[in-house]
Short mmCIF file of C-alpha atoms and ligand atoms in Angstrom, two decimals:
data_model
loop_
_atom_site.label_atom_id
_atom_site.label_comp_id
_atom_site.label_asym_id
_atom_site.label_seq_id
_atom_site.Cartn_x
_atom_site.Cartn_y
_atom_site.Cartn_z
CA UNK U 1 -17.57 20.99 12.60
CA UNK U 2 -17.53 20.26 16.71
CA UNK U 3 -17.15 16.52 17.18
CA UNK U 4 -20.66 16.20 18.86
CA UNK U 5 -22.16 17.42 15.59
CA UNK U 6 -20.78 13.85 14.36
CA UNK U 7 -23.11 10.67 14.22
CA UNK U 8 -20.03 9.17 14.53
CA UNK U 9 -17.83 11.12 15.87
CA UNK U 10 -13.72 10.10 16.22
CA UNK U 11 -12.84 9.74 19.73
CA UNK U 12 -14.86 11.31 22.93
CA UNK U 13 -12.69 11.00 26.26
CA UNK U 14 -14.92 11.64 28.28
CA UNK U 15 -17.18 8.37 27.23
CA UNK U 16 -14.06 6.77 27.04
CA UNK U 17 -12.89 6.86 30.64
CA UNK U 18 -16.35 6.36 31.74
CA UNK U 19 -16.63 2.88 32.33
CA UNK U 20 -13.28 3.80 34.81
CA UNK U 21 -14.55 6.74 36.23
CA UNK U 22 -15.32 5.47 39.72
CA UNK U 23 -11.85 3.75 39.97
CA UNK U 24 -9.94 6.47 38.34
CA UNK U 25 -11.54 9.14 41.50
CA UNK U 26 -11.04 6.31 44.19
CA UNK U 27 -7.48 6.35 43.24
CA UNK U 28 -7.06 9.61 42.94
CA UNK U 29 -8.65 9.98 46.75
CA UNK U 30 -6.22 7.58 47.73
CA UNK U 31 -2.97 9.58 46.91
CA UNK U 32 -4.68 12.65 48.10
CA UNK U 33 -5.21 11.18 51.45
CA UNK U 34 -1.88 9.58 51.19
CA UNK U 35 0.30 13.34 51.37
CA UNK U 36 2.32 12.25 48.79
CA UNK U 37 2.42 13.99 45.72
CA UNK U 38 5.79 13.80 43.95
CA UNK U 39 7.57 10.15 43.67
CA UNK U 40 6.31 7.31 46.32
CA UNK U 41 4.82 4.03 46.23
CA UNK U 42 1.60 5.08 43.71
CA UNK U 43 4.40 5.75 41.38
CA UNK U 44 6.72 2.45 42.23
CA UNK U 45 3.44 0.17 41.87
CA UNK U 46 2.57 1.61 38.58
CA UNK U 47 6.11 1.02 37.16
CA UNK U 48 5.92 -2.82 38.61
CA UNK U 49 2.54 -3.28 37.10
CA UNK U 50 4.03 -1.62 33.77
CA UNK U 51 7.32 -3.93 33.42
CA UNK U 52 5.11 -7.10 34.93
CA UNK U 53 3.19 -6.26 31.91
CA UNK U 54 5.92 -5.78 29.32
CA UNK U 55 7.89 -8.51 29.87
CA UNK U 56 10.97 -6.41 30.99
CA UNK U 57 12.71 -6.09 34.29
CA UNK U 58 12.51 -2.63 35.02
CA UNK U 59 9.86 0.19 33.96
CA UNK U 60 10.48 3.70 34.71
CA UNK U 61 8.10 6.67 34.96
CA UNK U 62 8.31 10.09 33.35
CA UNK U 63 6.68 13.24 32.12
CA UNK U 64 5.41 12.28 28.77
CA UNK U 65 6.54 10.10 25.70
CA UNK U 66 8.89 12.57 24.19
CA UNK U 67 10.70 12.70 26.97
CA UNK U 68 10.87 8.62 27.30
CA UNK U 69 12.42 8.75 24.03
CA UNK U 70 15.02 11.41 25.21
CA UNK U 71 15.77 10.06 28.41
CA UNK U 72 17.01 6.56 26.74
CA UNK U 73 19.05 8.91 24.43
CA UNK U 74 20.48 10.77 27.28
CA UNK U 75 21.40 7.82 29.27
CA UNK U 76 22.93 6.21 26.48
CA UNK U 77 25.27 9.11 25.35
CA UNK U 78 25.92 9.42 29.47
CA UNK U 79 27.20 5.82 29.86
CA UNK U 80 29.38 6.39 27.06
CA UNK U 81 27.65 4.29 24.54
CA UNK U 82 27.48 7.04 22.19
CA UNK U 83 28.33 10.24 21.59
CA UNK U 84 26.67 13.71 20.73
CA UNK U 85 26.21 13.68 16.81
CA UNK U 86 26.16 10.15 16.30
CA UNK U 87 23.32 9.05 13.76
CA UNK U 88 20.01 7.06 15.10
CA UNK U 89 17.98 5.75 12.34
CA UNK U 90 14.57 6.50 12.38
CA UNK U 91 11.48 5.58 10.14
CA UNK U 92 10.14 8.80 8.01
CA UNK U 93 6.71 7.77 8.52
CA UNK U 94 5.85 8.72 12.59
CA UNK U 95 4.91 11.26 14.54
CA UNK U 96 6.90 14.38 14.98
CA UNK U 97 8.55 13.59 18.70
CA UNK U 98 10.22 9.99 17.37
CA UNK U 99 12.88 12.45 15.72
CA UNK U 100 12.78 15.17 18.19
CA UNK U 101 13.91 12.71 21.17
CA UNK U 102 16.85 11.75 19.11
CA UNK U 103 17.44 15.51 18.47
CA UNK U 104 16.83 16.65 22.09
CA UNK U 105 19.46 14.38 23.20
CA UNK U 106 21.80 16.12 20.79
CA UNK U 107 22.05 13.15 17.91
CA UNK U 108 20.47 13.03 14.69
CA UNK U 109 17.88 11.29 13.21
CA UNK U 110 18.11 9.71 9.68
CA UNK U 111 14.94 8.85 8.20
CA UNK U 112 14.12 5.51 6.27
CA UNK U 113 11.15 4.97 3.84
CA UNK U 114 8.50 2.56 5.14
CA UNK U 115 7.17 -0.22 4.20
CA UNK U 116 3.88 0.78 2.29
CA UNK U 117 1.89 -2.24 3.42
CA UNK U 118 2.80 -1.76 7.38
CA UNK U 119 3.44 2.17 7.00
CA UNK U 120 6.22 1.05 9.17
CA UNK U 121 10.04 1.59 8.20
CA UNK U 122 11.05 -1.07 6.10
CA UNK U 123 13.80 -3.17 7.95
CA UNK U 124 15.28 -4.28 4.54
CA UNK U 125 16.55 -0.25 3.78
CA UNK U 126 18.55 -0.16 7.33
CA UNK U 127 21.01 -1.71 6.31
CA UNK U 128 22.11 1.23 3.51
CA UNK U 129 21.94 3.83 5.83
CA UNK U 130 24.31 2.48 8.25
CA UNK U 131 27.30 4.59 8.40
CA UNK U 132 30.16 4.73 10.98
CA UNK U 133 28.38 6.91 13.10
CA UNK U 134 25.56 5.45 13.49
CA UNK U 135 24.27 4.04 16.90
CA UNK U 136 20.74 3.18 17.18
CA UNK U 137 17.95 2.33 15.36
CA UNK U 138 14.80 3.76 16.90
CA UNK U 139 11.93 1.77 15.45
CA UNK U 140 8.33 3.15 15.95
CA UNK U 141 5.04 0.72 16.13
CA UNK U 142 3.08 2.85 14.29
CA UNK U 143 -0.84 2.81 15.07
CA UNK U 144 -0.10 -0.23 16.86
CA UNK U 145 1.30 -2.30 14.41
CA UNK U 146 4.44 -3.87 15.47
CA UNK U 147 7.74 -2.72 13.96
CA UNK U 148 10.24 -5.39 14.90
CA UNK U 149 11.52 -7.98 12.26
CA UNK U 150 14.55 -10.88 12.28
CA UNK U 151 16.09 -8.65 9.24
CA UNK U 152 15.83 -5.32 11.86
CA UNK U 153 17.48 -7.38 15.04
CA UNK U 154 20.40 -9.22 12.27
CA UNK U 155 21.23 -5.39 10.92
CA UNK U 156 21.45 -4.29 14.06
CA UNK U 157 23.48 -7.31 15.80
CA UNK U 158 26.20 -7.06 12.63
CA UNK U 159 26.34 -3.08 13.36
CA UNK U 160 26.31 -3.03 17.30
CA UNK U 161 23.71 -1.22 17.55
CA UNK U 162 21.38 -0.42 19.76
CA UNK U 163 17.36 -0.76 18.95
CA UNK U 164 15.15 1.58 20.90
CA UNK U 165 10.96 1.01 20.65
CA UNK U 166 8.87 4.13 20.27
CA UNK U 167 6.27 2.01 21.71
CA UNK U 168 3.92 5.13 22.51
CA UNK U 169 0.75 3.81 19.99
CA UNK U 170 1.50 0.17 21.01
CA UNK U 171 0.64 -1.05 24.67
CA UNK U 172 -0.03 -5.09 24.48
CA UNK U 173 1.59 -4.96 20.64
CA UNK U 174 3.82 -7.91 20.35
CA UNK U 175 5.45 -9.96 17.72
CA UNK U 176 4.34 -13.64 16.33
CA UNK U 177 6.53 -15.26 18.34
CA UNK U 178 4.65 -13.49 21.40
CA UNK U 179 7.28 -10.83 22.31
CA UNK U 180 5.86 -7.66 23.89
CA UNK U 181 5.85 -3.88 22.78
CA UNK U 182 8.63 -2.41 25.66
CA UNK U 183 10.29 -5.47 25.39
CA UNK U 184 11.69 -6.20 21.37
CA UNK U 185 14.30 -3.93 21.98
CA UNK U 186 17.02 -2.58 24.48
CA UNK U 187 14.93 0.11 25.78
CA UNK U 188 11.41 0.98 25.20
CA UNK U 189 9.58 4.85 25.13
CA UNK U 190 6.18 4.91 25.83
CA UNK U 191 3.42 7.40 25.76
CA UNK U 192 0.16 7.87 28.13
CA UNK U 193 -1.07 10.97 26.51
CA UNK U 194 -4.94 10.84 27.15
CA UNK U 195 -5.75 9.90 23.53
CA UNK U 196 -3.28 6.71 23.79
CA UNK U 197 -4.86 2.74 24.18
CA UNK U 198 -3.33 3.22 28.14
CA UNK U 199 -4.39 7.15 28.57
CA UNK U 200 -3.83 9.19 31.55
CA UNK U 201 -5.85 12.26 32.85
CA UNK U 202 -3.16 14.40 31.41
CA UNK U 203 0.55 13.71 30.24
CA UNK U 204 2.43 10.76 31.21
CA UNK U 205 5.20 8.44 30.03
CA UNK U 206 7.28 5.47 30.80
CA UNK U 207 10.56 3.98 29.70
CA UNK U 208 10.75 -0.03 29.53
CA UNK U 209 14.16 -1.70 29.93
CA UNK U 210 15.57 -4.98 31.11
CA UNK U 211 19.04 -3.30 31.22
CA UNK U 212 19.46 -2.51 35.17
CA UNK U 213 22.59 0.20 34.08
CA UNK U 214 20.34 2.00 31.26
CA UNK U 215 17.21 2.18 33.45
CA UNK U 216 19.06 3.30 36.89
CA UNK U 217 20.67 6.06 34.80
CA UNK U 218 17.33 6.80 33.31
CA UNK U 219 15.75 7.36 36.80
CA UNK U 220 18.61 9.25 38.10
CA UNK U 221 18.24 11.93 34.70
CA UNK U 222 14.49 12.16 35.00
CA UNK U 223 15.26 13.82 38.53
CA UNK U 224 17.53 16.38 37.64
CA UNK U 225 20.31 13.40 36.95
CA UNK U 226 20.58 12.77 41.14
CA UNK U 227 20.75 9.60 42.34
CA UNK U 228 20.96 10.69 46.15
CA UNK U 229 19.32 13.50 47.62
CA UNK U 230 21.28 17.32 46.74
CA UNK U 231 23.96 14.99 44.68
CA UNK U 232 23.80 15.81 41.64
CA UNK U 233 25.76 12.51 38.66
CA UNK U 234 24.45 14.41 35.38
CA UNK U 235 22.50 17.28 34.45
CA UNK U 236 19.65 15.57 33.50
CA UNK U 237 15.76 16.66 33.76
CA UNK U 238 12.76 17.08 35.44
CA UNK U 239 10.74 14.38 33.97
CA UNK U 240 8.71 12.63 36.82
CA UNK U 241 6.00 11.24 36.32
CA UNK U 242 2.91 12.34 38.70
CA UNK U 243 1.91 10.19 41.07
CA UNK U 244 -2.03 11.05 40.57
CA UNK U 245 -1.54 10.14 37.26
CA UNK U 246 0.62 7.01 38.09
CA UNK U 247 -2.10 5.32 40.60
CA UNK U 248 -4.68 6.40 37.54
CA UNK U 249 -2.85 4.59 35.24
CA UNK U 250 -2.95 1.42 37.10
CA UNK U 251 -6.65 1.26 36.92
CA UNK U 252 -6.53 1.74 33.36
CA UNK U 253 -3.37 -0.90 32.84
CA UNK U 254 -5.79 -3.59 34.42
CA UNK U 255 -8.16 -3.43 31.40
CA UNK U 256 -5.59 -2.80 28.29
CA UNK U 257 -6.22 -6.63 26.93
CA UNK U 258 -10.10 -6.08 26.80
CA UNK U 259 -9.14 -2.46 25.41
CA UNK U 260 -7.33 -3.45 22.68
CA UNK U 261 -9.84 -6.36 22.10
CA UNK U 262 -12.43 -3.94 21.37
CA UNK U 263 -10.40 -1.92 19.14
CA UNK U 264 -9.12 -5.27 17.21
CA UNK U 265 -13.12 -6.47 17.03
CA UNK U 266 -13.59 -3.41 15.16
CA UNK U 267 -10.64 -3.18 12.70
CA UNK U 268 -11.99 -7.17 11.68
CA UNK U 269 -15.34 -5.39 11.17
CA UNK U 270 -13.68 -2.71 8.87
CA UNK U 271 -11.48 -5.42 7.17
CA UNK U 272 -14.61 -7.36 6.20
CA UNK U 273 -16.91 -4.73 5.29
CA UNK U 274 -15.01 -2.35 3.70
CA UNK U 275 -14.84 -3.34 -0.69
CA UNK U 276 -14.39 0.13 -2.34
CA UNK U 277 -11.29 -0.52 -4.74
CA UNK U 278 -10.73 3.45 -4.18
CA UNK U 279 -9.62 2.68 -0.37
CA UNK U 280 -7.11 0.60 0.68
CA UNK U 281 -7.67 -1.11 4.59
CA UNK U 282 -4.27 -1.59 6.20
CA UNK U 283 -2.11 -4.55 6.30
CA UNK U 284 -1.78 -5.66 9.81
CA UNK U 285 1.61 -7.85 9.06
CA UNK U 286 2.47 -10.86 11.28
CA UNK U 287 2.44 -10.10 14.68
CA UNK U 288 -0.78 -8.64 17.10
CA UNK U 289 -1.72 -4.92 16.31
CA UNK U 290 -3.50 -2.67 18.96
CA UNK U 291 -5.22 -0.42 16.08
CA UNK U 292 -4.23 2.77 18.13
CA UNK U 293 -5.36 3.70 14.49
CA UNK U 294 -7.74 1.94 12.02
CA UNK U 295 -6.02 4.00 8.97
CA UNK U 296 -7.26 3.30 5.47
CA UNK U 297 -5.36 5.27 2.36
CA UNK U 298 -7.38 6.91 -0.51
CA UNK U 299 -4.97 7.71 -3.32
CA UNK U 300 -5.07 9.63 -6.59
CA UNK U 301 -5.29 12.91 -4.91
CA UNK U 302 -8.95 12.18 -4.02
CA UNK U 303 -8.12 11.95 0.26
CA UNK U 304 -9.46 15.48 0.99
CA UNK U 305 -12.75 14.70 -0.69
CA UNK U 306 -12.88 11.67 0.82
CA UNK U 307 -12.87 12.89 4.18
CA UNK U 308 -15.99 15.39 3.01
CA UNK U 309 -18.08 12.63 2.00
CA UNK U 310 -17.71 11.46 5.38
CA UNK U 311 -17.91 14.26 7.38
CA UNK U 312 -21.23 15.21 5.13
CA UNK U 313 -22.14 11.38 5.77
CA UNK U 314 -21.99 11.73 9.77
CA UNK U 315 -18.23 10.41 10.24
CA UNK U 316 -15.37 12.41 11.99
CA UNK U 317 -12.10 11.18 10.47
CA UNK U 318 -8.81 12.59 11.25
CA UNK U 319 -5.22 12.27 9.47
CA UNK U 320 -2.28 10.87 11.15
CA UNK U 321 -0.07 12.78 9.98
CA UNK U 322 -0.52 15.17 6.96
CA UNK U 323 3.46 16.44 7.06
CA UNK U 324 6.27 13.82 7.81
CA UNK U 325 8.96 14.90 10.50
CA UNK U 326 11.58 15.54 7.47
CA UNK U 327 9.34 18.10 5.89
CA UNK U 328 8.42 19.93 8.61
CA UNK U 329 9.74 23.47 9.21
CA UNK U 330 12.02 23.47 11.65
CA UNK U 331 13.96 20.21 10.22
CA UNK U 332 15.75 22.16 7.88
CA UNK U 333 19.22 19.82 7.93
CA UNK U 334 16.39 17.04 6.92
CA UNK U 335 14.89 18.71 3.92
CA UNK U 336 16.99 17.30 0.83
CA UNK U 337 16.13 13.61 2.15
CA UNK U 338 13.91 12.08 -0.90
CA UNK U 339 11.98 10.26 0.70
CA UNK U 340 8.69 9.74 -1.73
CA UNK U 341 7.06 6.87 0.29
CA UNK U 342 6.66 9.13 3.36
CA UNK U 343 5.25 11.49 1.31
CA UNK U 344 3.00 9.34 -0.29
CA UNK U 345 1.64 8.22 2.57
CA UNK U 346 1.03 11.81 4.31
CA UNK U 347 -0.99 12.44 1.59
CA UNK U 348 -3.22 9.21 1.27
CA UNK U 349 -3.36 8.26 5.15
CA UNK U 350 -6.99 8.50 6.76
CA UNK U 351 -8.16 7.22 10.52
CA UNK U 352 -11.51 5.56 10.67
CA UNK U 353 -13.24 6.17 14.64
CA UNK U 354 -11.31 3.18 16.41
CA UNK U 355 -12.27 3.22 20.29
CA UNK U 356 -14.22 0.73 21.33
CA UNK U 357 -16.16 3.39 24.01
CA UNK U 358 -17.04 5.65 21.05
CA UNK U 359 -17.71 3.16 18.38
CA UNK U 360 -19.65 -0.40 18.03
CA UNK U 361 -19.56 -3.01 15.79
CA UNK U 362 -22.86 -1.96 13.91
CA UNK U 363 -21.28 1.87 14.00
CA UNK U 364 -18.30 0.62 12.34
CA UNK U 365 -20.43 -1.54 10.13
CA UNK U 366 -22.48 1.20 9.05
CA UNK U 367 -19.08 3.51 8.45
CA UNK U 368 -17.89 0.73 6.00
CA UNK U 369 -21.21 1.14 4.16
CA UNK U 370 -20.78 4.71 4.00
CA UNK U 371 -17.08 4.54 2.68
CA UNK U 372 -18.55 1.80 0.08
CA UNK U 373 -20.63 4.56 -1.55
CA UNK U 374 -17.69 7.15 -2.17
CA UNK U 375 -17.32 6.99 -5.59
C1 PLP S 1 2.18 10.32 21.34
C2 PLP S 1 3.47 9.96 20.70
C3 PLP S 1 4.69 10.43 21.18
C4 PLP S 1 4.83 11.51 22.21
O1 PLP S 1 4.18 11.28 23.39
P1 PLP S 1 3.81 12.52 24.36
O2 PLP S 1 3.39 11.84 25.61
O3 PLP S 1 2.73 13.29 23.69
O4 PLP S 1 5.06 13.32 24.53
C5 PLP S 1 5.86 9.96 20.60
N1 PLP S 1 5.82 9.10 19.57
C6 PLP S 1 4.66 8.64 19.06
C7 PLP S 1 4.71 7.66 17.94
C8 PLP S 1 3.46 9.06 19.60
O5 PLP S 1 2.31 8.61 19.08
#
């Protein structure tokens, strides 16, 4: 069914970058006008604005979020702090491109369970999957919920090694003690894929780092590895990120607090109103989630129906994500990991409508009501 054939349908871009439209085309103009289209100051003001925001020192601009993740990778192995074929661990539960960063850079991922109640991996099973080889720990803030613990930072401390945010579903994220997504970490990924709480008009990422050394090597790699003009350090990439899409990002950086206010108004509205004992809300842990995702779980092999009843009911849900990285086709080295939880998980996960453009309070009220009469 096409998603205006929805009541309440999941997520509509277009009504969500209308409130920013105006902006979004004013700063578009400007960059036009400007003649420059690849690097400049659009690009330099959106990475100030981005680390300003973070908490780091540094913030540096790229393609997309896969290639954030790869990039920190890259720049680690080329200032020698690891090595091709060391081991990063990585949760099981995430999207696809967490492990294929680590894999693009030429190391490999090793996938730990999560924690059921955060869907995040579960700091307290790092620890046995340390080996000698292992460098990194790439923790992911999955639908927003932040993935950063004293048990994660002591592991990694006794080990030496390095922890690396997949911060791509968690812009304004932070811990209890008021740390920032981009800035729990050594070196932070992030993601402005149009769907994301910070979207562009298109692809777009950023890497966050208060390590001068990491994020000067990152920003020589994402230009072919050059760090002056026709000299080339490393062979690195072309990752830049566009500077349309930078000075659009600003605009849309200026209002992430009262985004992810709306979206956190509406998970407490879901919380509340949502009492069917077949569907379990999410746990948001200690710490401020950004409900990228609202993602309830409907067990007993019932999720498929589940999503019917809504979908006859008027509500467009989706499923993030039916197949974890380890299972998926092409990770073939990964395929005798047991790794139940994951699987679980895949199998139960369902995402209520979330953005605050698409969906009010009474909408998401009147969701619950439907999900309280699946029986
Ligand atoms: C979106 C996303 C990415 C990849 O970002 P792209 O910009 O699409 O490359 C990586 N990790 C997670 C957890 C994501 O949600």
């Amino acid at each position: 069914m096409p998603a205006h054939a929805y009541r309440y349908p999941f997520l509509d871009l277009g009504r969500a970058n209308a409130p920013y439209a105006e902006s979004l085309k004013q700063a578009c103009a400007e960059v036009i006008d400007s003649g420059r289209y690849i690097s400049g100051p659009a690009v330099e003001e959106f990475e100030a604005d981005l680390a300003r925001y973070c908490g780091t020192s540094r913030a540096v601009g790229c393609g997309n979020g896969l290639d954030a993740i790869r990039l920190i990778f890259m720049a680690a192995i080329e200032l020698g702090r690891m090595h091709p074929g060391d081991e990063v661990i990585v949760p099981a539960n995430t999207y696809f491109a967490s492990l294929l960063g680590v894999s693009q850079a030429g190391l490999r991922p090793v996938p730990v369970e999560p924690d059921p109640a955060t869907h995040n991996i579960d700091s307290r099973l790092i620890e046995a999957a340390v080996t000698p080889r292992t460098r990194a720990i790439l923790t992911v803030h999955l639908y927003g919920c932040p993935a950063f613990d004293a048990i994660m930072a002591d592991t990694a401390h006794r080990h030496g090694l390095m922890i690396v945010e997949d911060a791509a579903q968690a812009i304004g994220a932070a811990t209890a003690d008021g740390r920032r997504a981009g800035a729990m970490g050594h070196a932070a990924a992030f993601s402005f894929y149009p769907t994301k709480n910070v979207g562009a008009l298109g692809d777009a990422g950023a890497v966050t780092t208060s390590d001068t050394v990491l994020a000067d090597t990152v920003l020589a790699l994402r230009n072919y590895g050059s760090r002056r003009l026709y000299h080339f350090d490393y062979k690195g990439i072309n990752s830049r990120l566009d500077p349309i899409q930078a000075a659009m990002l600003r605009v849309k950086l200026a209002h992430i607090d009262d985004e992810n206010e709306g979206r956190r108004a509406l998970a407490v509205v879901y919380d509340r109103a949502i009492t069917n004992p077949l569907i379990v809300t999410p746990q948001p842990g200690d710490g401020r989630h950004v409900y990228h995702q609202y993602v309830v779980r409907c067990a007993d092999g019932r999720r498929d129906e589940f999503r019917d009843f809504m979908a006859r009911n008027g509500v467009e849900t989706a499923v993030h994500y039916p197949l974890p990285p380890h299972r998926q086709p092409c990770y073939q080295e990964l395929a005798a990991c047991r790794l139940p939880i994951a699987e679980r998980l895949a199998g139960e996960v369902v995402s209520l409508p979330v953005n605050p453009h698409c969906t009010t309070e009474a909408d998401a009220a009147a969701i619950a009501n439907i999900i309280n009469d699946f029986r």
